[in-house]
Coordinates of C-alpha atoms and ligand atoms in Angstrom, one line a residue:
X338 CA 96.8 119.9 92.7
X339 CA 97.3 117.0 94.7
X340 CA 95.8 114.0 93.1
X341 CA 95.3 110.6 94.0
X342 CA 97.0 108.1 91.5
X343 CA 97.4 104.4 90.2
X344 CA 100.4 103.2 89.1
X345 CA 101.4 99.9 87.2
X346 CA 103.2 97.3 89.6
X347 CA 106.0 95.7 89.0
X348 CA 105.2 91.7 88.9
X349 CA 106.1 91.1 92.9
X350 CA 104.0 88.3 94.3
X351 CA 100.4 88.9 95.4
X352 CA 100.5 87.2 98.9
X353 CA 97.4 86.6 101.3
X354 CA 97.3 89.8 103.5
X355 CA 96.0 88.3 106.5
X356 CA 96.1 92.2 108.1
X357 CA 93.9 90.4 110.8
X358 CA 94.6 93.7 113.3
X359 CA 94.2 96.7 110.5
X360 CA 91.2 97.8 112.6
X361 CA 92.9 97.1 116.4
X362 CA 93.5 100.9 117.7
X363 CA 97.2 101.2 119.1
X364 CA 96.9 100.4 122.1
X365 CA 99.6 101.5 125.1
X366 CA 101.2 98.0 127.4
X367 CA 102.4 98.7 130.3
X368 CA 106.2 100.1 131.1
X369 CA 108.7 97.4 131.7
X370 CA 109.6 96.2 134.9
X371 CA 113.1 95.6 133.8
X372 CA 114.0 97.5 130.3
X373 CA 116.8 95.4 128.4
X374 CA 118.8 98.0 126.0
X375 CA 121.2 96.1 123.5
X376 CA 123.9 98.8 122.4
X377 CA 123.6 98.6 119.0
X378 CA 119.9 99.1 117.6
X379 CA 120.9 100.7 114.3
X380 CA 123.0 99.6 110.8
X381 CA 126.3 101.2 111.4
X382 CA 128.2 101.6 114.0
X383 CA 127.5 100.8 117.6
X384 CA 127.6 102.7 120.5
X385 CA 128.9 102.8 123.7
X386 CA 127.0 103.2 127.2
X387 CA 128.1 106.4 128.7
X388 CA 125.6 105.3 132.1
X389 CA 127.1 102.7 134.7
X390 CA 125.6 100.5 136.8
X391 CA 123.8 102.1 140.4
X392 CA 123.5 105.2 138.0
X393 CA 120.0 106.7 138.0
X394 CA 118.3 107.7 135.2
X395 CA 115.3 109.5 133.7
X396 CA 113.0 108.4 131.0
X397 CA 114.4 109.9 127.5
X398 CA 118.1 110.3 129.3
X399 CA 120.8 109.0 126.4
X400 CA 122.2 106.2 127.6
X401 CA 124.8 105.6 125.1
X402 CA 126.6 107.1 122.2
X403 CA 129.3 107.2 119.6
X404 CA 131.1 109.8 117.9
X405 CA 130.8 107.9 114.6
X406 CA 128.4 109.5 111.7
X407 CA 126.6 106.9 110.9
X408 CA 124.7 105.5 114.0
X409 CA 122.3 106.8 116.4
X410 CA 122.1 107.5 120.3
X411 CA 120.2 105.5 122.6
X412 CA 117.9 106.7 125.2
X413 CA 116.4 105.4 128.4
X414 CA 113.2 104.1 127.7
X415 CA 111.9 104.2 131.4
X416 CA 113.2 106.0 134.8
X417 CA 115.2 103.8 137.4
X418 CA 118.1 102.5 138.4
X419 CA 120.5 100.9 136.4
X420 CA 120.9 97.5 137.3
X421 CA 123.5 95.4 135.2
X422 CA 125.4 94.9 132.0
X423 CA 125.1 91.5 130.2
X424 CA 125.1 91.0 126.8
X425 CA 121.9 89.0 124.9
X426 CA 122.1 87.6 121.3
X427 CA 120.9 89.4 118.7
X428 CA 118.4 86.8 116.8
X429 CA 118.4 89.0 113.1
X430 CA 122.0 89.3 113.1
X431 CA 123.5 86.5 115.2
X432 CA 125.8 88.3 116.8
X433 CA 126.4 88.2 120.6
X434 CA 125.9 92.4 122.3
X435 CA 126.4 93.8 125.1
X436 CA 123.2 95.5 126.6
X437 CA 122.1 96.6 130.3
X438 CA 118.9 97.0 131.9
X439 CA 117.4 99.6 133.7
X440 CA 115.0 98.5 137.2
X441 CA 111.9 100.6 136.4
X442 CA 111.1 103.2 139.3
X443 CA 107.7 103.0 138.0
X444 CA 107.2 106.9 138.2
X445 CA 108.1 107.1 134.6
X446 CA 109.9 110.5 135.1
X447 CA 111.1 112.1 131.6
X448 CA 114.2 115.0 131.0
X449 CA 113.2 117.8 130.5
X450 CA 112.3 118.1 126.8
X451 CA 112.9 121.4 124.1
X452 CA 109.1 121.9 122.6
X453 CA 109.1 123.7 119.9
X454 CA 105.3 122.8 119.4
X455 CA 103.0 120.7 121.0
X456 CA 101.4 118.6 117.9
X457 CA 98.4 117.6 120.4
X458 CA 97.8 121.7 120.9
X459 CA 98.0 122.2 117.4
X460 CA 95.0 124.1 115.8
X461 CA 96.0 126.0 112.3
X462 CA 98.1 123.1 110.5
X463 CA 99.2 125.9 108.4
X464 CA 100.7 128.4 110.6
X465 CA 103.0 125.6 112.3
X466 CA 104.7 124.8 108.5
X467 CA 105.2 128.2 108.4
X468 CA 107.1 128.3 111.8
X469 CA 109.0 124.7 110.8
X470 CA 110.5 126.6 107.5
X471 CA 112.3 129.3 110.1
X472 CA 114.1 126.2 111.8
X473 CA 117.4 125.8 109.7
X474 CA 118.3 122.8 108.4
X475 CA 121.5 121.9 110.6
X476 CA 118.8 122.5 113.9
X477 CA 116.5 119.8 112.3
X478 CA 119.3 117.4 111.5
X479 CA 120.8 118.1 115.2
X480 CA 117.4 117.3 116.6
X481 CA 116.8 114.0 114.4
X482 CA 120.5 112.5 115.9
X483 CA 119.9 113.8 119.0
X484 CA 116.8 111.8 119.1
X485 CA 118.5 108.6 118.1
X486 CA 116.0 108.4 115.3
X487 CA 116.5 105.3 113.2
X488 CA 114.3 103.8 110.1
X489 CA 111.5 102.6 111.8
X490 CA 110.3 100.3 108.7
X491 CA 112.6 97.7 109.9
X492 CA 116.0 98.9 108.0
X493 CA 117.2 101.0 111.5
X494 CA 119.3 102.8 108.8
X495 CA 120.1 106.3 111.0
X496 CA 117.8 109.0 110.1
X497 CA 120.2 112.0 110.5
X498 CA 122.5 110.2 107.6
X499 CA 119.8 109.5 105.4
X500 CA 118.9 113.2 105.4
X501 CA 122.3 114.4 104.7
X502 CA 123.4 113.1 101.3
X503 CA 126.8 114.7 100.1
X504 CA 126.9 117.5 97.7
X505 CA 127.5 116.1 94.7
X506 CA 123.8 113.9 95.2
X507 CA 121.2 116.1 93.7
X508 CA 117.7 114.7 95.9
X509 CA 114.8 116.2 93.6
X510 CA 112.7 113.6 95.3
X511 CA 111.1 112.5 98.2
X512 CA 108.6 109.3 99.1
X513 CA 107.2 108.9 102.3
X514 CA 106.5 105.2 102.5
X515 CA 102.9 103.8 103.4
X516 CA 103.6 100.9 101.7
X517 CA 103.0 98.1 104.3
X518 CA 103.4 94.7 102.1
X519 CA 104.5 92.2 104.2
X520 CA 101.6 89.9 105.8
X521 CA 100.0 90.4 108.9
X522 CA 101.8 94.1 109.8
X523 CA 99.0 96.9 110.6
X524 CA 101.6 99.3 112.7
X525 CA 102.2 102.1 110.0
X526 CA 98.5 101.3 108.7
X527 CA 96.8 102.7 112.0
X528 CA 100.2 104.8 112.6
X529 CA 98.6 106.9 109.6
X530 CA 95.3 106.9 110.8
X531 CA 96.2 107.8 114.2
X532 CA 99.4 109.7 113.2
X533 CA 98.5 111.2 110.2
X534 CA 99.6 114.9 111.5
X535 CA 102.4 114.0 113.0
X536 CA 103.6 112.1 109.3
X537 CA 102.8 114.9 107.3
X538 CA 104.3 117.6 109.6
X539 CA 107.6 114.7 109.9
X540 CA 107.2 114.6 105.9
X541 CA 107.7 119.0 105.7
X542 CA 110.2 118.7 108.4
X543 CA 112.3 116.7 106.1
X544 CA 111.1 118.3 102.9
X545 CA 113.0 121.7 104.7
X546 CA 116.1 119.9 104.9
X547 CA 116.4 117.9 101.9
X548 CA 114.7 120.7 99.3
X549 CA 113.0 117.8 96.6
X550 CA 111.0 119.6 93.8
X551 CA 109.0 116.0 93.9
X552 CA 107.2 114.7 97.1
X553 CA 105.0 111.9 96.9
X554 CA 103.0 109.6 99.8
X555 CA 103.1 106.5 98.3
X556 CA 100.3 104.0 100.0
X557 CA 99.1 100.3 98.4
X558 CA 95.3 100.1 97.4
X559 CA 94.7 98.2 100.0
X560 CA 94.3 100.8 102.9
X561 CA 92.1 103.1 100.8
X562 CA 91.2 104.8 104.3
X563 CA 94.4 105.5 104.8
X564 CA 94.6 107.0 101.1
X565 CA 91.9 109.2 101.9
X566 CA 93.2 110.3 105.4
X567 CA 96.4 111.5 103.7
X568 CA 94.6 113.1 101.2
X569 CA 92.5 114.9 103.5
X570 CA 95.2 116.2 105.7
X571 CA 97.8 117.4 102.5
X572 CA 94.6 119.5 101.5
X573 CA 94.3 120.8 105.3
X574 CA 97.4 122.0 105.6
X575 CA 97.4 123.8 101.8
X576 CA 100.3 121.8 100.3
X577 CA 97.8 120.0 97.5
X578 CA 100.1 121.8 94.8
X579 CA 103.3 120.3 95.8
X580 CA 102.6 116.6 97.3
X581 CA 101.4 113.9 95.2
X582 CA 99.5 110.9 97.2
X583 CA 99.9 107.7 95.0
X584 CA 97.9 104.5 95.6
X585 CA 99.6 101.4 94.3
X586 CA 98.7 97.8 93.8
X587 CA 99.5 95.8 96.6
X588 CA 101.8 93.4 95.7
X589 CA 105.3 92.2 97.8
X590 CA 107.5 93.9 98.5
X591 CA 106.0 97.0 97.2
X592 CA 107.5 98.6 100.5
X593 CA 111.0 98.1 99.5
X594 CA 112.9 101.7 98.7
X595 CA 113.8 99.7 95.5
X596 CA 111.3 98.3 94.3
X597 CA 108.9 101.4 95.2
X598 CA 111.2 103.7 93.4
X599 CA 110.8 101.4 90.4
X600 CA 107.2 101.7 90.7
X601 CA 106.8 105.1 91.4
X602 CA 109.5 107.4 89.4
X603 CA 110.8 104.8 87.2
X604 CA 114.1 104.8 88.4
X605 CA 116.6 101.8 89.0
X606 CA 118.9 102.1 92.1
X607 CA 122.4 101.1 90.7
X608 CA 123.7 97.2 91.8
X609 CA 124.8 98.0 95.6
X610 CA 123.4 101.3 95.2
X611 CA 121.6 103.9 97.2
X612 CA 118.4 105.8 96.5
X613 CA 120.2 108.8 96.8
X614 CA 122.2 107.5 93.8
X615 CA 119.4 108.6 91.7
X616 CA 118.1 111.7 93.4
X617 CA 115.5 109.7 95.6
X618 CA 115.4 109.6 99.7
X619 CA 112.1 107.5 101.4
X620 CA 111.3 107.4 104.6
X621 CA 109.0 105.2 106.2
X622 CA 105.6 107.2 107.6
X623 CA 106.5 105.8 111.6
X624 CA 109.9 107.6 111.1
X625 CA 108.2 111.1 109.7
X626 CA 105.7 110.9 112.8
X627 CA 109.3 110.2 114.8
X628 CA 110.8 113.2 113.0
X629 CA 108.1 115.4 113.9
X630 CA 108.1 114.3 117.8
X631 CA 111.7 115.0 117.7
X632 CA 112.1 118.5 116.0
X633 CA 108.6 119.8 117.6
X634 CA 108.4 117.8 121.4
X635 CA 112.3 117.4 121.8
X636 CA 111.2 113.9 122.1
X637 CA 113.8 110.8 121.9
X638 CA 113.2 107.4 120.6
X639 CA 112.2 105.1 123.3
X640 CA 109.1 103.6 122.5
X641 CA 107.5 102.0 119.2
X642 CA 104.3 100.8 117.5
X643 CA 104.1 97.2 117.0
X644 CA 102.1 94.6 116.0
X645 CA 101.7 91.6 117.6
X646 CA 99.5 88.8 115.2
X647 CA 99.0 85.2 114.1
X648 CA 97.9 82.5 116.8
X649 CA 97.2 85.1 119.4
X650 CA 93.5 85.4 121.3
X651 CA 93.9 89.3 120.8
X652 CA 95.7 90.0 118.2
X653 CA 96.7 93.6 118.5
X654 CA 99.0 96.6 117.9
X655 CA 100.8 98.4 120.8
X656 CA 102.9 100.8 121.6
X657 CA 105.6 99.3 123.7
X658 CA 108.9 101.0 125.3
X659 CA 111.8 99.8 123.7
X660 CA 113.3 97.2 126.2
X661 CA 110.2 95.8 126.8
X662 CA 110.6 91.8 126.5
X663 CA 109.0 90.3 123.8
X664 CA 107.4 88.0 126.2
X665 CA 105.3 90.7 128.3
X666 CA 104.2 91.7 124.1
X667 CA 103.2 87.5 124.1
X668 CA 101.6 87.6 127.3
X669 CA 99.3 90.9 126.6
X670 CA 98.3 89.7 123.4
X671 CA 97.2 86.2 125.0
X672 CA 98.4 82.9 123.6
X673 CA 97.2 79.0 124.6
X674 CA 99.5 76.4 124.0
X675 CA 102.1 78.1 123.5
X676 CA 104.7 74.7 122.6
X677 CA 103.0 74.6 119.4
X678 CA 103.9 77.8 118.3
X679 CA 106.8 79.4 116.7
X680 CA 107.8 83.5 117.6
X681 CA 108.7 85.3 114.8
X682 CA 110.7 88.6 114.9
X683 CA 109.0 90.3 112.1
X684 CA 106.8 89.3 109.5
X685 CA 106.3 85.8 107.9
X686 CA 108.4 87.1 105.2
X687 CA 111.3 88.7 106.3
X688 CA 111.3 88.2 110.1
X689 CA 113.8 85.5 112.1
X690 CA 112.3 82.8 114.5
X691 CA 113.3 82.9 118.0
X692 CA 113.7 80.9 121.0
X693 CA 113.7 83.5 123.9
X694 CA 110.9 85.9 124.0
X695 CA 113.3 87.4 126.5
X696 CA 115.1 89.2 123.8
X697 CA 113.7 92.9 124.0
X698 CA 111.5 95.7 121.8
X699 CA 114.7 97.1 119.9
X700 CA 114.3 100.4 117.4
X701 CA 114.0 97.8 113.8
X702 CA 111.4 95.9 115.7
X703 CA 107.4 96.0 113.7
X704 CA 105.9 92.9 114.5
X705 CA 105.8 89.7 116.7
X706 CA 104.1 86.9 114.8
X707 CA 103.1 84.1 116.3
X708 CA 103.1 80.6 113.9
X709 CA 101.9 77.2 114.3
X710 CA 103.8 74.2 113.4
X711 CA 107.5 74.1 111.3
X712 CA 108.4 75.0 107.9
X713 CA 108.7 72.0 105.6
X714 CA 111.5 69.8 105.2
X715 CA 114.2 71.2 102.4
X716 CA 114.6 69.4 99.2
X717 CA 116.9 69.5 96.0
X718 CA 116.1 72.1 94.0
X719 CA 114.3 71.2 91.2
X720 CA 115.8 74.6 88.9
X721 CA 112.0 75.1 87.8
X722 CA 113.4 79.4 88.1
X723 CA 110.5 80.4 90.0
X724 CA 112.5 82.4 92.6
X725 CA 114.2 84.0 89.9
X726 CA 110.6 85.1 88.1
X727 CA 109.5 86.7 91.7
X728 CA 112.8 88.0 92.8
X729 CA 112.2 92.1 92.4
X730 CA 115.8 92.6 92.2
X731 CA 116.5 90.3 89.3
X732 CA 118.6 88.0 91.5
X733 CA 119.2 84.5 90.3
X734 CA 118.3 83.3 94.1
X735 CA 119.1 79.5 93.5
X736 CA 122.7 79.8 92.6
X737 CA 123.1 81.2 97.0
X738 CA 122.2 77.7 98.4
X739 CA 124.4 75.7 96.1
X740 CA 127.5 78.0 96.5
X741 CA 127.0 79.0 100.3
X742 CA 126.7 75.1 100.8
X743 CA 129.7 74.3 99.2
X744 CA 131.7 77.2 100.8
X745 CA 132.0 79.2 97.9
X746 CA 131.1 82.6 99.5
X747 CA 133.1 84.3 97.0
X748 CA 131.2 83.2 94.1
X749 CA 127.9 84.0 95.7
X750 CA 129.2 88.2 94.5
X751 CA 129.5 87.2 91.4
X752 CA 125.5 86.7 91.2
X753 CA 125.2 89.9 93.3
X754 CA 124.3 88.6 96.6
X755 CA 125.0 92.3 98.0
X756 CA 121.7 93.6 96.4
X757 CA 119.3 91.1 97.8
X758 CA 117.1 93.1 99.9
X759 CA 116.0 89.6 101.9
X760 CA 112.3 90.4 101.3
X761 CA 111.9 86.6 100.9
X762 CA 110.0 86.0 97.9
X763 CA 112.1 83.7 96.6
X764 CA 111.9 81.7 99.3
X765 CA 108.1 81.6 99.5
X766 CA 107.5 80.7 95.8
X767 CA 109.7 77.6 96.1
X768 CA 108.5 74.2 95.5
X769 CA 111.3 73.0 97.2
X770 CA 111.4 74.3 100.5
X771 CA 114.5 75.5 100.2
X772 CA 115.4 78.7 103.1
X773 CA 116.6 80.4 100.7
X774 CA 117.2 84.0 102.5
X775 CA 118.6 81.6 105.3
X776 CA 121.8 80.8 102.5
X777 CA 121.9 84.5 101.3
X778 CA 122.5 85.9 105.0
X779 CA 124.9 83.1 105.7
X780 CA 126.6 83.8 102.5
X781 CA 126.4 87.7 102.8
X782 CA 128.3 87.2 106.5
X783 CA 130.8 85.2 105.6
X784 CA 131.9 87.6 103.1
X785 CA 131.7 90.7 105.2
X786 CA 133.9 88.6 108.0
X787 CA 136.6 87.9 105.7
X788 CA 137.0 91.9 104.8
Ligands
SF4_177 S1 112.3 78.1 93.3 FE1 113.5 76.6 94.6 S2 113.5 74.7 93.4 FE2 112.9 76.4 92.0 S3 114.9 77.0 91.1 FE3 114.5 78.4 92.8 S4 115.6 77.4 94.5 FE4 115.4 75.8 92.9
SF4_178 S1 117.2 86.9 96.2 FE1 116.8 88.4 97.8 S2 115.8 90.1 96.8 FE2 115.6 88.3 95.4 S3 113.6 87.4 96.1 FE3 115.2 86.4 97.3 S4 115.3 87.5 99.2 FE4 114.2 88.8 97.7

């Protein structure tokens, strides 16, 4: 019987939620005028466009590929005419991409797509699981790459090699993550209240290919109509017996695979370890509802829920095309004086400040956040160990500024900078103002460049 559970936390830091949009309905903004489509949108490798400009395309068209396992296609997020390559920087990464944009036709004309299933047409929940455990598994993993599906939590990890853990990895379980604890994000909150269908069937879709004995929906306490919604629906569609819905305290970053494994089974993911290391694979619930799109409607990645919060007159979340500036996300959402604000790429935890809201909608993005003012002026640090208390990875997060400062990149490993998870706790608990995650990604490049 599926039952509704609390767990014990682990000690995290209770922030202020300020979910200030948890009851703004998705709503849809308006296509692009000019798409901008960086080639690389996932971890991994990066692809290459296979279109040129003058070509025409359709909406859901790939665009660009790679024959290299562990990335994902890209598809065109509207109809038109390709107009020209340039490349943009990458604000999370810092890296300099290429990317070209596509000159909307405005008739927003899609490929013609393999349905399996129309979810919108479905009536008997039941009778479609029954049709989705005939598809065999290499079909559903075909579909998910085809797709271009990527983690849609904000990790852009591709989906297809997530799903296909080799042999020797035993996955007994499976989480589907409704565990939204950064500040200010609502997208997966209403993507499970308007989406909650299209999770669970993503959720079986997966569960055919992956074969865990244990499947749980793991959701913090604080969307308890979310719990319920879930709840509901796992009854509806008769699979009470075999998936577990969990409510857990809300405390950051609950959301993390790591730390939500902790919580949830009790497992630790080895130093510069995978999930699948101990027999677990989550998936975010906006990826599910992705899978399902993809296995049932043939549909491609080329749009994505986002909210877009903080300083705004209507704060909101929308469903924007990928490629869609982040300014046309700004202008929507309304914003007055707009020099005394900060964009944030992200939330106020783990997202990157940017100077040009020209940058596009790219497959990691789940939030705009808008800020007022600057971040305080960094001091010495005062070792009073406070990062270290509310670092969930048992980090020692102070030693990164004072060796990445210094140079000494190598002897950041030594204190394991390679299992940071950048959630930014420490950061946020010290007295000293000190950008902590700032050090660690500094740190963390330096020592990938030199391999
Ligand atoms: S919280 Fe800040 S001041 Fe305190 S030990 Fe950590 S880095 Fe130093
Ligand atoms: S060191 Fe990394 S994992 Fe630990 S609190 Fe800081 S950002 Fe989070």
């Amino acid at each position: 019987m599926s039952i509704i559970k609390k767990r014990s936390a682990f000690a995290g830091v209770k922030l202020p939620e300020n979910k200030i949009t948890e009851e703004e309905p998705v709503e849809k903004i308006s296509l692009p005028q000019v798409a901008v489509i960086p080639v690389q949108q996932n971890i991994g490798a990066p692809c290459e466009f296979i279109v040129k400009r003058g070509d025409t395309v359709k909406t859901g068209q790939k665009i660009a590929d790679t024959d290299k396992f562990v990335s994902a296609p890209i598809h065109a997020p509207v109809s038109g005419k390709v107009s020209r390559n340039k490349q943009v920087l990458n604000p999370v990464s810092g890296a300099v991409v290429e990317a070209l944009t596509i000159e909307s036709d405005g008739q927003d004309e899609w490929i013609d797509m393999e349905v399996i299933q129309k979810i919108a047409d479905i009536d008997d929940l039941r009778q479609v699981l029954a049709m989705i455990e005939k598809i065999p598994a290499k079909d559903i993993l075909g579909k998910v790459r085809e797709a271009g599906l990527v983690g849609l939590g904000g990790a852009a990890f591709p989906t297809h090699v997530k799903l296909s853990p080799p042999p020797e990895k035993k996955i007994d379980t499976f989480i589907l993550n409704g565990c939204e604890c950064e500040p200010f994000i609502t997208s997966d909150h209403r993507v499970m209240l308007e989406f909650g269908r299209h999770i669970l069937l993503g959720m079986f879709i997966i569960s055919q290919v992956l074969k865990p004995e244990n499947l749980y929906i793991a959701i913090e306490d604080n969307k308890p109509d979310a719990i319920e919604y879930m709840h509901r629906l796992v009854v509806e569609m008769g699979l009470e017996d075999k998936v577990d819905v969990v409510s857990l305290p809300s405390r950051y970053p609950m959301g993390a695979e790591k730390t939500l494994i902790k919580s949830l089974v009790g497992r630790e993911v080895p130093m510069g370890g995978l999930p699948m290391d101990v027999g677990v694979v989550v998936n975010n619930v906006a990826t599910c509802k992705s899978v399902a799109e993809a296995v049932l409607e043939g549909k491609p990645l080329v749009e994505k829920i986002i909210t877009v919060t903080g300083a705004f007159q209507k704060p909101k979340n929308l469903l924007a095309r990928i490629g869609t500036p982040v300014s046309e996300l700004v202008d929507y959402c309304v914003l007055q004086d707009r020099d005394k604000y900060h964009v944030i790429l992200g939330g106020p935890m783990m997202g990157v400040a940017i100077n040009d809201t020209g940058y596009p909608v790219t497959k990691g993005l789940n939030c705009v956040l808008i800020k007022q003012g600057k971040a305080g002026r960094e001091q010495n640090c005062i070792k009073c160990a406070r990062c270290v208390a509310a670092c969930p990875m048992d980090l020692m997060p102070l030693m990164y500024p004072k060796y990445v400062k210094k140079g000494r990149h190598e002897e950041c490993k030594q204190y394991y900078i390679s299992n940071c998870i950048e959630c930014g706790s420490c950061a946020y608990v010290c007295p000293a103002n000190i950008p902590i995650v700032g050090y660690i990604k500094t740190g963390k490049k330096k020592i990938a460049d030199k391999k």
